[in-house]
């Protein structure tokens, strides 16, 4: 490592990039090692860490202590670089100086040496070096490049450590300093701490497996004693203190969900097929005991979790496919899949042109190579056997019929069932609960503005059925297509049989604040209503001719030719008297009647857009007016028919009373100025209107034509289009479901994000916005899924009957478990100590009791599955000689199936040797 | 803020939809024509169905395109208008100060606006028209009281004398632009005052 070549002159600015490299151009030093030492010293000075013995000690660490760090790049030798990092607990409050040691026997120890003797940092989970070496504030040298700068042999290690030692000494820096050995993931450190009275060497070992004689506490104690080589008789030395911590892992076996196709299609599918919990870990702790109190060797062990001093727990999750997330992504992928331009019928292999198409003729059997799936569970769920023509559909007929029946069910309630409510623990009142409930209610209120389909509507239930069709692995675009195909077929059935679509009887106009699909279904209902109304009108009218009525039924063309010039002398199509006092201008003995009028055509948003586009394509206001006179004309015709002998003034008294003014002086009705304008549209229209009652008029709303348009539009929609139409419904239903369930996990999530991202996506319709919404939904779905999984693992029924205090404790515990799991995932390095959520009261309290039942008693296992054992041994003895003062010795050991780790800190008196 | 029909080549930052509603004969079309063309025709024919005009104006240096929809006030046309409420960012409710009944019907118009506007927080304005005419039946105070109760903008105007017309439209449009989430920017990567996520790609040029 060291050589005698003179260093080259390297100005720091020569190196590109933002990394500042510490480089001292000092020609008084000769070797590269000395160059390195000088660089380290410079950094220690710059960071203000020299003379640290005067600094107050670090505070007591807690689990919420935040860590801060600062790094520099430092050159070592010709081509290597190390990273030097200073770690310290970031505590806002002024660091409290450690109280001066009460016993004079350890008065010579600095605070870092004292830390070695204190149990405070035992099994500290947030920082590996603290856990391994009890070094609260420290400096670490690690390879800059994980491979190229790796320390791979003892010689390299010893050389660098001695250099660090020189630098620390000359700077008077009393901070523990460590060098990371081997690969970063091994977390193997060696180091040194030099104070004015002691020298501590930190020695690490990391093996895949240790020797069997070291695999228990008594073997470790033996080894520790051999290493320390206590120079005085053991009988005179103080006791070794021992802390131990064991982990018992309970693996959750992934139970498959019941594969029942008669699922509740009207509820949003939620959950996962496999259990998301991989394992639950119980951590039992015995802190700071005398050596003889705790025994463990090959044959016996005092480490029975039931006798532990403290319990904590941890959960490990595994990635599983979640129903909602799975479905939403499949839905979003449809428009970019190869199926996107196929219609539902095509995808199913249904020949819509064949004369028997209505009777479900499938060409799949006769050689069509289309990707028709055979329902995997068909033979199981249909032992009776189906029609031979059917088997090529993904969902068997009876199941499909059940689905469709559920979708079109009237007043189907979608509120969560009782089981779910118990999960939410609604009955337990708890102060915080109120505000959580309020938050959710507020979000639900905000979500009402989403452009989708109303909760509980046919469309919403269709959305849920679609979600189901997308969920399971063996479902695919064909199932999706089948649901659509059957749904549209059912809509046609309703229309052709003059039956109201369930739950839509009161629809007058399509609700434009809803999504297009819902508007279209509402529009279809408007057509059904209009047709029923028209039929009723014909029936109530005595003068109609039979053939005309039946013609109208099938007539899909513009029925202008039917509008004959009927000269009415008899009043026709009167609805009611306008006002008893109002008489015809030219026939003061006849009152004015309000005629039966036609309704305007209801419009969906795309129709309005089209109409507005058409209007704006017209040259001027005059043309636009002309284009919109149809209703005015219809009204005028109807009025004329109902009021033979009437005048324009009479019409205005009904239709636009502001335009007819009573002239007191001349005692007559006069037209307003604007109606007197020659050639004005109103007058023109009046003059060209014949008396025609509504029954004989051209229909303003040709409902049969519209209905046919809507149905064939739905039928011919391609899969990509269908998925875009149904998107707002499926997403809104997912959010509504989650909002009903999130209350217990509210503290872990940001529910407003699903609300706003979904509102935004439903409004813009952009796939990117939907992807964003899907991401937010997934986040909440995962946490909720985890929450519910832990609850059911811990056997919820017990909790239901227990006192409220227990349930609240359990709920908080579960939330902390999830929170902790998230936190651990965020820590990049491999944690030597796994941190658990404390179980207050251990097995004696409700939470611990649940854990114990699950982990220790489950499956009548005689021996709990201990997966990890960790120990800290502490000893205060004179070292290296009997004349030396007391020096702290410490050994941390971690034993698991995967690794055997030893971290020793051995201190020598530097003065009395 | 200047109103102009000239296309100076600058792309509008947004298109706003303004709807004018109110009883028959209160002067809705006249207000629109005064604002868009700066003309007044005493012989303005009664509107049939809907009519509209497109114009643009400069607000703080940004071009804003306006689509102004004028509706017929007659009862029989009223079933049609709700279709055109969709997507309106601004609604102007007009009454005639010389007609008490046109003022009394405002209540009804407002409930219709609340029912049919799809943008929940569309900006509403009450315009008291025909203040040039004799025989006033509704006082300014009554108008203000009504507007306060419904939390809307209020102005008295005369399409005939021009008074208050320009100001009415300007106020309304400024208010719309100040309302976050009400309008979508037509230019990509130029989003103002969004109330939803993605604040990070925000741009503030106004």
mmCIF file of C-alpha atoms in Angstrom, chain A residues 19-174:
data_model
loop_
_atom_site.group_PDB
_atom_site.id
_atom_site.type_symbol
_atom_site.label_atom_id
_atom_site.label_comp_id
_atom_site.label_asym_id
_atom_site.label_seq_id
_atom_site.Cartn_x
_atom_site.Cartn_y
_atom_site.Cartn_z
ATOM 1 C CA UNK A 19 -18.104 15.941 -6.085
ATOM 2 C CA UNK A 20 -15.534 17.943 -4.288
ATOM 3 C CA UNK A 21 -12.441 15.930 -3.658
ATOM 4 C CA UNK A 22 -10.259 16.647 -0.719
ATOM 5 C CA UNK A 23 -6.818 17.129 -1.972
ATOM 6 C CA UNK A 24 -4.003 18.751 -0.164
ATOM 7 C CA UNK A 25 -1.066 19.877 -2.241
ATOM 8 C CA UNK A 26 1.427 19.606 0.496
ATOM 9 C CA UNK A 27 4.919 18.742 -0.676
ATOM 10 C CA UNK A 28 6.185 18.093 2.799
ATOM 11 C CA UNK A 29 4.472 14.736 2.843
ATOM 12 C CA UNK A 30 6.045 11.944 1.002
ATOM 13 C CA UNK A 31 3.882 8.845 0.940
ATOM 14 C CA UNK A 32 0.384 8.296 -0.349
ATOM 15 C CA UNK A 33 -0.624 7.033 3.041
ATOM 16 C CA UNK A 34 0.554 10.265 4.606
ATOM 17 C CA UNK A 35 -1.287 12.157 1.927
ATOM 18 C CA UNK A 36 -4.424 10.252 2.952
ATOM 19 C CA UNK A 37 -3.854 10.994 6.629
ATOM 20 C CA UNK A 38 -3.484 14.683 5.881
ATOM 21 C CA UNK A 39 -6.745 14.662 3.880
ATOM 22 C CA UNK A 40 -8.603 12.978 6.729
ATOM 23 C CA UNK A 41 -7.217 15.450 9.230
ATOM 24 C CA UNK A 42 -8.291 18.327 7.030
ATOM 25 C CA UNK A 43 -11.840 17.024 6.862
ATOM 26 C CA UNK A 44 -12.021 16.404 10.604
ATOM 27 C CA UNK A 45 -10.886 19.968 11.171
ATOM 28 C CA UNK A 46 -13.278 21.330 8.634
ATOM 29 C CA UNK A 47 -16.225 19.495 10.172
ATOM 30 C CA UNK A 48 -15.202 20.836 13.557
ATOM 31 C CA UNK A 49 -14.683 17.403 15.048
ATOM 32 C CA UNK A 50 -11.231 17.911 16.432
ATOM 33 C CA UNK A 51 -10.895 18.177 20.181
ATOM 34 C CA UNK A 52 -14.218 16.409 20.576
ATOM 35 C CA UNK A 53 -13.593 15.414 24.128
ATOM 36 C CA UNK A 54 -14.878 18.823 25.132
ATOM 37 C CA UNK A 55 -18.161 18.334 23.316
ATOM 38 C CA UNK A 56 -21.243 17.284 25.253
ATOM 39 C CA UNK A 57 -22.222 13.669 24.915
ATOM 40 C CA UNK A 58 -24.835 12.428 22.508
ATOM 41 C CA UNK A 59 -28.379 12.156 23.806
ATOM 42 C CA UNK A 60 -30.224 9.016 24.614
ATOM 43 C CA UNK A 61 -31.472 7.523 21.392
ATOM 44 C CA UNK A 62 -35.091 6.741 20.785
ATOM 45 C CA UNK A 63 -36.869 5.053 17.955
ATOM 46 C CA UNK A 64 -37.921 8.336 16.513
ATOM 47 C CA UNK A 65 -34.462 9.824 16.594
ATOM 48 C CA UNK A 66 -33.577 11.133 13.178
ATOM 49 C CA UNK A 67 -30.114 10.636 11.827
ATOM 50 C CA UNK A 68 -28.135 13.160 9.929
ATOM 51 C CA UNK A 69 -24.933 12.724 8.021
ATOM 52 C CA UNK A 70 -22.355 14.544 5.970
ATOM 53 C CA UNK A 71 -19.936 12.993 3.456
ATOM 54 C CA UNK A 72 -16.853 13.804 1.473
ATOM 55 C CA UNK A 73 -14.948 11.977 -1.192
ATOM 56 C CA UNK A 74 -11.388 11.315 -0.288
ATOM 57 C CA UNK A 75 -8.543 9.959 -2.385
ATOM 58 C CA UNK A 76 -6.648 6.932 -1.300
ATOM 59 C CA UNK A 77 -3.500 5.977 -3.126
ATOM 60 C CA UNK A 78 -3.258 6.253 -6.846
ATOM 61 C CA UNK A 79 -6.681 5.360 -8.093
ATOM 62 C CA UNK A 80 -8.992 4.647 -5.170
ATOM 63 C CA UNK A 81 -11.483 6.728 -3.317
ATOM 64 C CA UNK A 82 -13.200 6.378 -0.018
ATOM 65 C CA UNK A 83 -16.287 8.052 1.280
ATOM 66 C CA UNK A 84 -15.902 9.591 4.689
ATOM 67 C CA UNK A 85 -19.197 10.128 6.461
ATOM 68 C CA UNK A 86 -20.006 11.676 9.783
ATOM 69 C CA UNK A 87 -23.220 10.332 11.341
ATOM 70 C CA UNK A 88 -24.929 11.955 14.277
ATOM 71 C CA UNK A 89 -28.389 11.849 15.790
ATOM 72 C CA UNK A 90 -30.225 14.966 14.747
ATOM 73 C CA UNK A 91 -31.845 16.248 17.863
ATOM 74 C CA UNK A 92 -33.333 19.692 18.060
ATOM 75 C CA UNK A 93 -32.817 20.153 21.783
ATOM 76 C CA UNK A 94 -29.386 21.106 23.036
ATOM 77 C CA UNK A 95 -27.340 18.026 23.621
ATOM 78 C CA UNK A 96 -27.298 17.271 27.263
ATOM 79 C CA UNK A 97 -23.905 16.695 28.682
ATOM 80 C CA UNK A 98 -23.607 13.247 30.066
ATOM 81 C CA UNK A 99 -23.576 13.391 33.840
ATOM 82 C CA UNK A 100 -20.144 12.845 35.240
ATOM 83 C CA UNK A 101 -19.764 9.227 36.188
ATOM 84 C CA UNK A 102 -20.802 8.763 39.759
ATOM 85 C CA UNK A 103 -18.227 6.137 40.559
ATOM 86 C CA UNK A 104 -14.668 7.287 40.491
ATOM 87 C CA UNK A 105 -13.644 3.887 39.107
ATOM 88 C CA UNK A 106 -14.894 4.893 35.632
ATOM 89 C CA UNK A 107 -14.252 8.630 35.855
ATOM 90 C CA UNK A 108 -11.536 8.308 33.245
ATOM 91 C CA UNK A 109 -13.967 7.140 30.531
ATOM 92 C CA UNK A 110 -15.184 9.439 27.801
ATOM 93 C CA UNK A 111 -18.808 9.357 26.787
ATOM 94 C CA UNK A 112 -18.281 6.991 23.884
ATOM 95 C CA UNK A 113 -16.516 4.543 26.145
ATOM 96 C CA UNK A 114 -19.312 4.914 28.664
ATOM 97 C CA UNK A 115 -21.777 4.180 25.901
ATOM 98 C CA UNK A 116 -20.189 0.766 25.551
ATOM 99 C CA UNK A 117 -20.960 0.077 29.171
ATOM 100 C CA UNK A 118 -24.571 1.235 28.961
ATOM 101 C CA UNK A 119 -27.511 -0.948 27.888
ATOM 102 C CA UNK A 120 -29.225 2.023 26.230
ATOM 103 C CA UNK A 121 -28.133 1.188 22.722
ATOM 104 C CA UNK A 122 -28.811 -2.556 22.918
ATOM 105 C CA UNK A 123 -30.623 -3.753 19.799
ATOM 106 C CA UNK A 124 -31.091 -0.235 18.537
ATOM 107 C CA UNK A 125 -32.852 -0.750 15.195
ATOM 108 C CA UNK A 126 -32.328 2.528 13.411
ATOM 109 C CA UNK A 127 -28.576 2.456 12.950
ATOM 110 C CA UNK A 128 -26.454 -0.620 12.466
ATOM 111 C CA UNK A 129 -23.279 0.784 13.956
ATOM 112 C CA UNK A 130 -25.096 1.845 17.078
ATOM 113 C CA UNK A 131 -26.546 -1.630 17.434
ATOM 114 C CA UNK A 132 -23.279 -3.383 16.727
ATOM 115 C CA UNK A 133 -20.832 -1.145 18.568
ATOM 116 C CA UNK A 134 -22.878 1.251 20.721
ATOM 117 C CA UNK A 135 -21.208 4.134 18.914
ATOM 118 C CA UNK A 136 -23.789 6.881 18.883
ATOM 119 C CA UNK A 137 -21.948 9.537 16.947
ATOM 120 C CA UNK A 138 -19.338 8.205 14.561
ATOM 121 C CA UNK A 139 -17.352 8.493 11.373
ATOM 122 C CA UNK A 140 -17.455 5.804 8.693
ATOM 123 C CA UNK A 141 -15.010 5.218 5.849
ATOM 124 C CA UNK A 142 -16.657 3.239 3.100
ATOM 125 C CA UNK A 143 -15.734 2.360 -0.485
ATOM 126 C CA UNK A 144 -16.677 5.159 -2.868
ATOM 127 C CA UNK A 145 -17.386 2.661 -5.577
ATOM 128 C CA UNK A 146 -18.947 -0.503 -4.135
ATOM 129 C CA UNK A 147 -16.756 -2.797 -6.254
ATOM 130 C CA UNK A 148 -13.676 -0.861 -7.373
ATOM 131 C CA UNK A 149 -12.890 0.593 -3.972
ATOM 132 C CA UNK A 150 -13.848 -2.422 -1.900
ATOM 133 C CA UNK A 151 -11.540 -3.367 0.991
ATOM 134 C CA UNK A 152 -10.868 -7.025 0.349
ATOM 135 C CA UNK A 153 -8.006 -8.157 2.587
ATOM 136 C CA UNK A 154 -6.600 -7.787 6.054
ATOM 137 C CA UNK A 155 -3.540 -5.892 4.884
ATOM 138 C CA UNK A 156 -5.628 -3.177 3.227
ATOM 139 C CA UNK A 157 -7.860 -2.985 6.279
ATOM 140 C CA UNK A 158 -4.980 -2.737 8.755
ATOM 141 C CA UNK A 159 -3.180 -0.132 6.710
ATOM 142 C CA UNK A 160 -6.199 2.150 6.461
ATOM 143 C CA UNK A 161 -7.150 1.685 10.090
ATOM 144 C CA UNK A 162 -3.682 2.639 11.206
ATOM 145 C CA UNK A 163 -3.857 5.719 8.988
ATOM 146 C CA UNK A 164 -7.214 6.626 10.502
ATOM 147 C CA UNK A 165 -5.735 6.097 13.914
ATOM 148 C CA UNK A 166 -2.905 8.506 13.188
ATOM 149 C CA UNK A 167 -5.315 11.127 11.903
ATOM 150 C CA UNK A 168 -7.628 10.754 14.912
ATOM 151 C CA UNK A 169 -4.725 11.060 17.292
ATOM 152 C CA UNK A 170 -3.244 14.114 15.693
ATOM 153 C CA UNK A 171 -6.629 15.828 15.529
ATOM 154 C CA UNK A 172 -7.547 14.852 19.029
ATOM 155 C CA UNK A 173 -10.828 13.522 17.672
ATOM 156 C CA UNK A 174 -12.577 11.306 20.177
#
